[in-house]
PDB file of C-alpha atoms in Angstrom:
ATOM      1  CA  UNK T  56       6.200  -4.626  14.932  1.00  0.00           C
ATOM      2  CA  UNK T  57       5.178  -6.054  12.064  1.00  0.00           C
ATOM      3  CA  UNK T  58       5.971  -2.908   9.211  1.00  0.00           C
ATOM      4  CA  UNK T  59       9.212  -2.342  11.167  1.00  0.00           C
ATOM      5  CA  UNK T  60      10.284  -6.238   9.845  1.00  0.00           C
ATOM      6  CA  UNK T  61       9.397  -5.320   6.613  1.00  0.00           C
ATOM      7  CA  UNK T  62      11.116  -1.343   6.634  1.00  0.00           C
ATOM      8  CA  UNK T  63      14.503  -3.161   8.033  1.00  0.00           C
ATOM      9  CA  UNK T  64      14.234  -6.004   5.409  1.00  0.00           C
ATOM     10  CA  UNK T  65      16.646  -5.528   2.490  1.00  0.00           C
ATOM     11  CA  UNK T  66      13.921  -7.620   0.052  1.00  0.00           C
ATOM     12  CA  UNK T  67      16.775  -8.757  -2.363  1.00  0.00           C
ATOM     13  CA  UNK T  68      18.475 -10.193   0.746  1.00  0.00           C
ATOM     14  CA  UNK T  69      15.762 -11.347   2.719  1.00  0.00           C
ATOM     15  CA  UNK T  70      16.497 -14.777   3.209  1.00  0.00           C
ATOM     16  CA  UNK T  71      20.371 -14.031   4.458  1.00  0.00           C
ATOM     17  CA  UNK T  72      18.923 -11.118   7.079  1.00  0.00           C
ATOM     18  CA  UNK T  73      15.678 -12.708   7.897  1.00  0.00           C
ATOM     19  CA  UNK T  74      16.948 -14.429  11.280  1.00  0.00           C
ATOM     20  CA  UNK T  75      18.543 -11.507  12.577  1.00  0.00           C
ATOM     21  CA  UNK T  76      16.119  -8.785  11.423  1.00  0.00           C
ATOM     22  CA  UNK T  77      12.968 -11.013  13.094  1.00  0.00           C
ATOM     23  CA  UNK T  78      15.136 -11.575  16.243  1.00  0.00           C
ATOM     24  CA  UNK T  79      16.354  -7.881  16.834  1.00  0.00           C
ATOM     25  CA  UNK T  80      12.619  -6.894  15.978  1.00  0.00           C
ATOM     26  CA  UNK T  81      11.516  -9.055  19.255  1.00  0.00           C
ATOM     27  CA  UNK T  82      14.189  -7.930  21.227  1.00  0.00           C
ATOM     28  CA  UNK T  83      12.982  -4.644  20.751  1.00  0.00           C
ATOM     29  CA  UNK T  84       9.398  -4.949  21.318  1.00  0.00           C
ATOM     30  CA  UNK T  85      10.119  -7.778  23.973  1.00  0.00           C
ATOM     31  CA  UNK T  86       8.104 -10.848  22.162  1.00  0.00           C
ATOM     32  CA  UNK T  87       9.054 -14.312  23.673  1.00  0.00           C
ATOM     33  CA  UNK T  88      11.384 -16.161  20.948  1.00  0.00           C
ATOM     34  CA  UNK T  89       8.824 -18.813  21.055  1.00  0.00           C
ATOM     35  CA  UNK T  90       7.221 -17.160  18.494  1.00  0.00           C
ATOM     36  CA  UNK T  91      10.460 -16.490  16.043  1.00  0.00           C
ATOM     37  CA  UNK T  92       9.365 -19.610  13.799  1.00  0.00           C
ATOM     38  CA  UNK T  93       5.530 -18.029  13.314  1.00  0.00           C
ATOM     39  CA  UNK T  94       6.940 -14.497  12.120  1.00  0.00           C
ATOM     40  CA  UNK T  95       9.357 -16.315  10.096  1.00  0.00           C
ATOM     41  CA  UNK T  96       6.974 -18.157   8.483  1.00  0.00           C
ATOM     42  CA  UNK T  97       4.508 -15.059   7.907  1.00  0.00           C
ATOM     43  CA  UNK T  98       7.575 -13.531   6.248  1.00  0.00           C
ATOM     44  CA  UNK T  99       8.587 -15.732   3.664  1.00  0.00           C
ATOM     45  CA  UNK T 100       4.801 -16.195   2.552  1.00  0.00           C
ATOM     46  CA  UNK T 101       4.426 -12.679   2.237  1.00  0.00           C
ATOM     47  CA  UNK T 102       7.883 -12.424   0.203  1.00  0.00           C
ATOM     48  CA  UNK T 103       7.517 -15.221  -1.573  1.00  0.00           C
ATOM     49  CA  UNK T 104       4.201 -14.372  -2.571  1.00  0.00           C
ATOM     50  CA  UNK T 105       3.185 -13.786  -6.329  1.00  0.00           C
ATOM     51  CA  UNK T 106       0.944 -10.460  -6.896  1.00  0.00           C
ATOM     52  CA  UNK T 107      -1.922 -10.172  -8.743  1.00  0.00           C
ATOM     53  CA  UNK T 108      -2.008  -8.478 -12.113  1.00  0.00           C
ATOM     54  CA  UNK T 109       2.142  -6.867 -12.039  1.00  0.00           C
ATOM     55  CA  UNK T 110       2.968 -10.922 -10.720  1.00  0.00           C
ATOM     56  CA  UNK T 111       5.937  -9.601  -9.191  1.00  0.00           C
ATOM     57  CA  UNK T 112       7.139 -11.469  -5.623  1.00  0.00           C
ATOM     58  CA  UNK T 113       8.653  -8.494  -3.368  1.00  0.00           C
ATOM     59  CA  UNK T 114      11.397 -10.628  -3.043  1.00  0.00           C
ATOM     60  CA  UNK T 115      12.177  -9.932  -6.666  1.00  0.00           C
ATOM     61  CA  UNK T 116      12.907  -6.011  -5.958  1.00  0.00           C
ATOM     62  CA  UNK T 117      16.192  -4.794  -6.049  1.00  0.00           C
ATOM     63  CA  UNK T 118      17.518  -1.624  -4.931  1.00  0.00           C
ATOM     64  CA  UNK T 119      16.560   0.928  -7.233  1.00  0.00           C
ATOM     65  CA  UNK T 120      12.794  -0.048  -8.094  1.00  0.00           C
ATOM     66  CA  UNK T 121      11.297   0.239  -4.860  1.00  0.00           C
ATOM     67  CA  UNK T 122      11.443   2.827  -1.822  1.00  0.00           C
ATOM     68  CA  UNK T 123      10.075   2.231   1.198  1.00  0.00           C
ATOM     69  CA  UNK T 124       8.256   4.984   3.848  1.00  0.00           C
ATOM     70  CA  UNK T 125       8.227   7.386   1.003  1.00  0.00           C
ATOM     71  CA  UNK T 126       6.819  10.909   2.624  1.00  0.00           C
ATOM     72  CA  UNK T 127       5.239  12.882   0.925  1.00  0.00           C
ATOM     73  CA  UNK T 128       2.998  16.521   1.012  1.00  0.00           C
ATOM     74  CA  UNK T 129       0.777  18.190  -1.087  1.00  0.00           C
ATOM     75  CA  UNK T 130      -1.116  21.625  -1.116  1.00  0.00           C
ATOM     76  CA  UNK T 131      -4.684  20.939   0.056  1.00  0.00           C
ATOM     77  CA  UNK T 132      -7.303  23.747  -0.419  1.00  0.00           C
ATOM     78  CA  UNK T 133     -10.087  21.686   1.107  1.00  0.00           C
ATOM     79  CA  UNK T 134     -11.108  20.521   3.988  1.00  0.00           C
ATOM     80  CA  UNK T 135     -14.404  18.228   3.654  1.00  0.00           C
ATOM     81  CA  UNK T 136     -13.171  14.433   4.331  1.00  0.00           C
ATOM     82  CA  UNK T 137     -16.771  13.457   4.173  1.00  0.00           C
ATOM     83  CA  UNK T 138     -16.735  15.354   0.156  1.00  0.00           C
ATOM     84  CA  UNK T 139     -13.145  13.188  -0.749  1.00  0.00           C
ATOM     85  CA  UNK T 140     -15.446  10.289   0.533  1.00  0.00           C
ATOM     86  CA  UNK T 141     -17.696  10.814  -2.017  1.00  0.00           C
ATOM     87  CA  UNK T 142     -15.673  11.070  -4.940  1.00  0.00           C
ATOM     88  CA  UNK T 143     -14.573   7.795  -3.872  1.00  0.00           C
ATOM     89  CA  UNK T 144     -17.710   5.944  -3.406  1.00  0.00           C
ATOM     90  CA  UNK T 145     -20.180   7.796  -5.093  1.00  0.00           C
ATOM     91  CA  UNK T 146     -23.044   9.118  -3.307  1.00  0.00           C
ATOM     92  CA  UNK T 147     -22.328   7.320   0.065  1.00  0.00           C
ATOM     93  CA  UNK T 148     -21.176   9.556   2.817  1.00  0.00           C
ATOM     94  CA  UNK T 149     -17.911   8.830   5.075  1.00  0.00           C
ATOM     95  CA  UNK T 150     -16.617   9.854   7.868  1.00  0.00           C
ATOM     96  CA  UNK T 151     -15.403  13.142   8.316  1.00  0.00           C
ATOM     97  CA  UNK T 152     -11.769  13.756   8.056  1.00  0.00           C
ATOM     98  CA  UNK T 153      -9.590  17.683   7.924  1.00  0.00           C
ATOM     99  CA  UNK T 154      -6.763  19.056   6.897  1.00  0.00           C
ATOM    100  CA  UNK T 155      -4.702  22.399   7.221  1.00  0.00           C
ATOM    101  CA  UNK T 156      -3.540  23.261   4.009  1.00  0.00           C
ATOM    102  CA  UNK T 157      -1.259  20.256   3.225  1.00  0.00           C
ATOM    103  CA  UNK T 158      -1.758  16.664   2.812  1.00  0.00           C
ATOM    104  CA  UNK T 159       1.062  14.647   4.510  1.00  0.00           C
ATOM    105  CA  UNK T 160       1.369  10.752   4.728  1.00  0.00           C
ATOM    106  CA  UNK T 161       4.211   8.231   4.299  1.00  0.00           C
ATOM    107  CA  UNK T 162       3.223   4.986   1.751  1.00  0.00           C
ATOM    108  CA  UNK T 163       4.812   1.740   3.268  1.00  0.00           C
ATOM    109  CA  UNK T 164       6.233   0.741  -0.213  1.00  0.00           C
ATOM    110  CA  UNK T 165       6.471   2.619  -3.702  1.00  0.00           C
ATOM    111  CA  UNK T 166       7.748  -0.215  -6.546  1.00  0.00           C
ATOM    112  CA  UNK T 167       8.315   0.115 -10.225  1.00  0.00           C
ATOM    113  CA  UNK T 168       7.627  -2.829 -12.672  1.00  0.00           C
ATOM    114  CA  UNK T 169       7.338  -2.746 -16.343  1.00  0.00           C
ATOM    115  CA  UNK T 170       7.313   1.028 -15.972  1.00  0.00           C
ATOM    116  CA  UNK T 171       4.681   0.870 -13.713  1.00  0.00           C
ATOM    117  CA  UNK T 172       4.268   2.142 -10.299  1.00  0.00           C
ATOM    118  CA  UNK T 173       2.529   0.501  -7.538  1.00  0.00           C
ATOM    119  CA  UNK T 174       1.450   1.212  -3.853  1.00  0.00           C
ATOM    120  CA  UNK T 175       1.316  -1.368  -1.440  1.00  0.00           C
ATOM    121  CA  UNK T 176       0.354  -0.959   2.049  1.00  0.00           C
ATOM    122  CA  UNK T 177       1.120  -3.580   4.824  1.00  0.00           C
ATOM    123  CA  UNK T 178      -1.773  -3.971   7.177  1.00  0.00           C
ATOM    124  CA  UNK T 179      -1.350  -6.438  10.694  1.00  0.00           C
ATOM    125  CA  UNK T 180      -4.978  -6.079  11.282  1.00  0.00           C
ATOM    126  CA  UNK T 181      -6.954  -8.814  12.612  1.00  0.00           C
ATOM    127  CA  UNK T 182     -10.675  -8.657  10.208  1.00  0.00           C
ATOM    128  CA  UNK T 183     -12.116 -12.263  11.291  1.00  0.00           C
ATOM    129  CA  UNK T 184     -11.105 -15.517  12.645  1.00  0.00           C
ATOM    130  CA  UNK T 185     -11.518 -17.466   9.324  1.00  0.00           C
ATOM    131  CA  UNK T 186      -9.274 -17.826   6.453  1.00  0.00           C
ATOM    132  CA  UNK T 187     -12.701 -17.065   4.470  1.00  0.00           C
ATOM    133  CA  UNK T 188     -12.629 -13.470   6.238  1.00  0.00           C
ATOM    134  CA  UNK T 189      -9.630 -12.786   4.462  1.00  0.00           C
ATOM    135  CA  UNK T 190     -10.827 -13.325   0.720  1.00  0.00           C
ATOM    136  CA  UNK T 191     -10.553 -10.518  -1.663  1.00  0.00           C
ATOM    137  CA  UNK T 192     -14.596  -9.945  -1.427  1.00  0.00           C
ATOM    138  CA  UNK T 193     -14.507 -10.021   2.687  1.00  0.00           C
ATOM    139  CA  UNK T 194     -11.701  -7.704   2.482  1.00  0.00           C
ATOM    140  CA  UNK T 195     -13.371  -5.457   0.465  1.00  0.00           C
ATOM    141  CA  UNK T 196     -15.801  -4.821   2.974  1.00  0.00           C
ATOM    142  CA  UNK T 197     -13.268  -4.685   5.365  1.00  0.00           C
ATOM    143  CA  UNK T 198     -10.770  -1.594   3.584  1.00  0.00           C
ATOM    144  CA  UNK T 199     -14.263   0.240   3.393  1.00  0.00           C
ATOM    145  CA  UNK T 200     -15.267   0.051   7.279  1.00  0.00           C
ATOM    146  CA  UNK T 201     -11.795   1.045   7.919  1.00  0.00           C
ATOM    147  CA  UNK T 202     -11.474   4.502   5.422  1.00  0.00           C
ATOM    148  CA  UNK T 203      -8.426   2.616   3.675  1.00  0.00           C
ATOM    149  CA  UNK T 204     -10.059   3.161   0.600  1.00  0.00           C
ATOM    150  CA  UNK T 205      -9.457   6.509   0.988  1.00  0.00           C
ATOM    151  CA  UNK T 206      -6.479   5.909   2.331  1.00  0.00           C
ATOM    152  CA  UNK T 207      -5.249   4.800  -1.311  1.00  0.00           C
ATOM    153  CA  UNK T 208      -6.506   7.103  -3.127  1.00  0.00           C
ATOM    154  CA  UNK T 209      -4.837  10.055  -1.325  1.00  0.00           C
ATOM    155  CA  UNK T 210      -1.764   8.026  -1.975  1.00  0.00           C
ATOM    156  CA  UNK T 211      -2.276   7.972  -5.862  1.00  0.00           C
ATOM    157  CA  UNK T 212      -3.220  11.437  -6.109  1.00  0.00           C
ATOM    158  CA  UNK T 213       0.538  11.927  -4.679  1.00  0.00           C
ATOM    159  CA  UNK T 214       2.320   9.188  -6.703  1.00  0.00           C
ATOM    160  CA  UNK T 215      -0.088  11.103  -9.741  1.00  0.00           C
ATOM    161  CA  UNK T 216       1.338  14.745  -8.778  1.00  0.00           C
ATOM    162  CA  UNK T 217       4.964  13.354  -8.489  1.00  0.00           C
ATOM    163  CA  UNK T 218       4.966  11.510 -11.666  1.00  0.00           C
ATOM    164  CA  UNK T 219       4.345  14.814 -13.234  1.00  0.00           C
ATOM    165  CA  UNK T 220       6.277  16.648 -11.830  1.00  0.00           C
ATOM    166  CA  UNK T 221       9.189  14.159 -12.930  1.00  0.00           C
ATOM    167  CA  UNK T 222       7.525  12.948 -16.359  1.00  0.00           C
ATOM    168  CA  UNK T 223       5.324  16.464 -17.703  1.00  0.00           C
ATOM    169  CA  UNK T 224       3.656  15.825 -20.517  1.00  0.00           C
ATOM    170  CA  UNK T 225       5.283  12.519 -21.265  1.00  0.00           C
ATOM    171  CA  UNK T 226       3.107  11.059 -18.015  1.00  0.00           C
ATOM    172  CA  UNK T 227       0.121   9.378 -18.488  1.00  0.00           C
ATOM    173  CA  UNK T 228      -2.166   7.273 -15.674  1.00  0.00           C
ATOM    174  CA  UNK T 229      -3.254   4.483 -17.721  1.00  0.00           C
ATOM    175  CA  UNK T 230       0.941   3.866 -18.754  1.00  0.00           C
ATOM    176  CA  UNK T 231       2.408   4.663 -15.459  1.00  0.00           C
ATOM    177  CA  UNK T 232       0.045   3.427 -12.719  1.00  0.00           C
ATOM    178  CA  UNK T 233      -0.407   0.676 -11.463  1.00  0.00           C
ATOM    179  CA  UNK T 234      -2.577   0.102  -8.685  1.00  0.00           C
ATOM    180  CA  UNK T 235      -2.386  -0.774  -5.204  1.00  0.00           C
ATOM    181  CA  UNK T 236      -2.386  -3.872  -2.940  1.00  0.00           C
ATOM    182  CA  UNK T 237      -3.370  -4.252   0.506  1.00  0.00           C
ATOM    183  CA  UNK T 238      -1.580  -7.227   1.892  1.00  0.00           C
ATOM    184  CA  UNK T 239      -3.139  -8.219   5.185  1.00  0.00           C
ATOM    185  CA  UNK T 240      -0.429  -9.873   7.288  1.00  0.00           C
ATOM    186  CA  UNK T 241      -2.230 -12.256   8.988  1.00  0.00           C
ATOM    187  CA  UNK T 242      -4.334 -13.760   6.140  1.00  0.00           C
ATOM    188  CA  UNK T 243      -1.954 -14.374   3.421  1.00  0.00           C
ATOM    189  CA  UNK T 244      -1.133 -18.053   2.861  1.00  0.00           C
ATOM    190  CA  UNK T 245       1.591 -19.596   0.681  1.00  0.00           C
ATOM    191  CA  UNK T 246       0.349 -21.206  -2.618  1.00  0.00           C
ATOM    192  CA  UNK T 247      -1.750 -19.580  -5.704  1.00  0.00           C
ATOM    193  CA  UNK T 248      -4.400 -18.131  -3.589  1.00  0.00           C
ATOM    194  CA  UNK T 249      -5.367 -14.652  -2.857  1.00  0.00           C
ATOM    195  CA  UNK T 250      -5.855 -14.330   0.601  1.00  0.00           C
ATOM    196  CA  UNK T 251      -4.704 -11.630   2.202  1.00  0.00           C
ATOM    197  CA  UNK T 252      -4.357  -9.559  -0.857  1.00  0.00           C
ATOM    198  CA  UNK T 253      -6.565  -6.734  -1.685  1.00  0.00           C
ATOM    199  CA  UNK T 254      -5.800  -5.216  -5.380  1.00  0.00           C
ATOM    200  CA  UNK T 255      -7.494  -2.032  -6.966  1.00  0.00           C
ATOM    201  CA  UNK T 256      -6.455   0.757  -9.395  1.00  0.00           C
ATOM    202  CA  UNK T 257      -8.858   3.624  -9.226  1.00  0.00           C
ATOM    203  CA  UNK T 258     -10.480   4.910 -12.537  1.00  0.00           C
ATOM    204  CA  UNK T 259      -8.232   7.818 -14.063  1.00  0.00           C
ATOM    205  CA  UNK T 260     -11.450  10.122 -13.361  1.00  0.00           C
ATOM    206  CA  UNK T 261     -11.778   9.778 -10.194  1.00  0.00           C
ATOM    207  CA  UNK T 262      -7.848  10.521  -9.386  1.00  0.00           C
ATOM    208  CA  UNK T 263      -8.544  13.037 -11.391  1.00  0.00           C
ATOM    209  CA  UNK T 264     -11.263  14.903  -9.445  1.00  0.00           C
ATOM    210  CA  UNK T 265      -9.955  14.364  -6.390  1.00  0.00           C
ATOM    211  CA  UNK T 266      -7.025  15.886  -7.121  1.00  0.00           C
ATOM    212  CA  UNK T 267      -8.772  18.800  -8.551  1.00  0.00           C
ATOM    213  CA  UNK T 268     -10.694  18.504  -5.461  1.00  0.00           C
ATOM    214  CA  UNK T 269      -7.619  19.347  -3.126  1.00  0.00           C
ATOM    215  CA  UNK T 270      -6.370  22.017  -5.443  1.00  0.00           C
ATOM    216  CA  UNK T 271      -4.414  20.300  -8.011  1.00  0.00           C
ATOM    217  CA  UNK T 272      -4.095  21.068 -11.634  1.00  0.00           C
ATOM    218  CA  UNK T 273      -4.727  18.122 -13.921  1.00  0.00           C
ATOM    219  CA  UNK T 274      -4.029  18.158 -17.575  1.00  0.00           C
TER     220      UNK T 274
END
């Protein structure tokens, strides 16, 4: 319910569309219109919200610098989740995850600023009762129990192997990545805080070996 708000949202716009995007959104899913003013509210924080490090508010992106539900694939020669998982973390073991020869996935938002590019994920998940469970250090915990740290990596190694595709030699990680946020839905809060957020751009060697690791060719 709440990612389809955001995928129908023209960000530019939002303001002018909210209303009607929130209301058809109930419609749909059958939510009681007693609870317009609470997912209103949710989505102006989260559009009005300034992000760490890029300091961009989504409402600032205009057609042209962001896409939304971008798809994408990639060859995959392996099929050890548990190895990607330690790439990631080091020598802790994950969970154990396979593929068939391609990695597919779909990244809720792709946005360029500065000549950067940034991931961002939307996430409605509940991870405590307190504000103070949604601070950057609680949350950290929280995209580990849950594999999204993983999760974002596979979607850099993509963004990575699309860059150079577009960019060849002229792409470089350091120039053209950004990083990627988490926002959790239900913990952000309007103001200069940073709850609800979770930022991090992977080292360039670790992008790097995992996408040797699934058969890539890095330069």
């Amino acid at each position: 319910f709440m990612h389809r708000i955001f995928e129908d949202l023209d960000f530019g716009n939002y303001r002018a569309e909210a209303d009607e995007v929130i209301k058809s959104a109930m419609a749909r899913d059958g939510f009681d219109e007693m609870w317009h003013p609470v997912i209103k509210n949710m989505l102006s924080t989260v559009m009005e919200k300034k992000l760490p490090l890029s300091n961009i508010r989504l409402s600032d992106l205009t057609e042209g610098r962001h896409q939304k539900e971008l798809e994408f694939y990639f060859r995959s020669e392996k099929t050890d989740g548990a190895a990607a998982f330690r790439i990631i973390r080091g020598e802790q073991a994950g969970p154990t995850v396979s593929n068939h020869g391609f990695m597919n996935g779909f990244i809720d938002l792709l946005f360029e600023h500065e000549e950067k590019f940034y991931i961002l994920d939307f996430k409605s998940d509940i991870v405590g009762a307190s504000t103070m469970d949604y601070q950057p250090g609680h949350l950290a915990d929280a995209m580990e129990s849950r594999g999204y740290d993983l999760q974002y990596h596979l979607y850099t190694v993509a963004l990575q192997r699309m860059l150079k595709a577009k960019l060849g030699d002229a792409y470089d990680y350091d120039d053209h990545i950004g990083g990627s946020y988490y926002l959790f839905l239900r913990g952000m809060e309007a103001g200069e805080g940073l709850n609800g957020i979770y930022f991090h751009k992977p080292e360039k060697d670790v992008i790097d070996e995992l996408d040797r690791f699934f058969g890539g060719i890095v330069r």
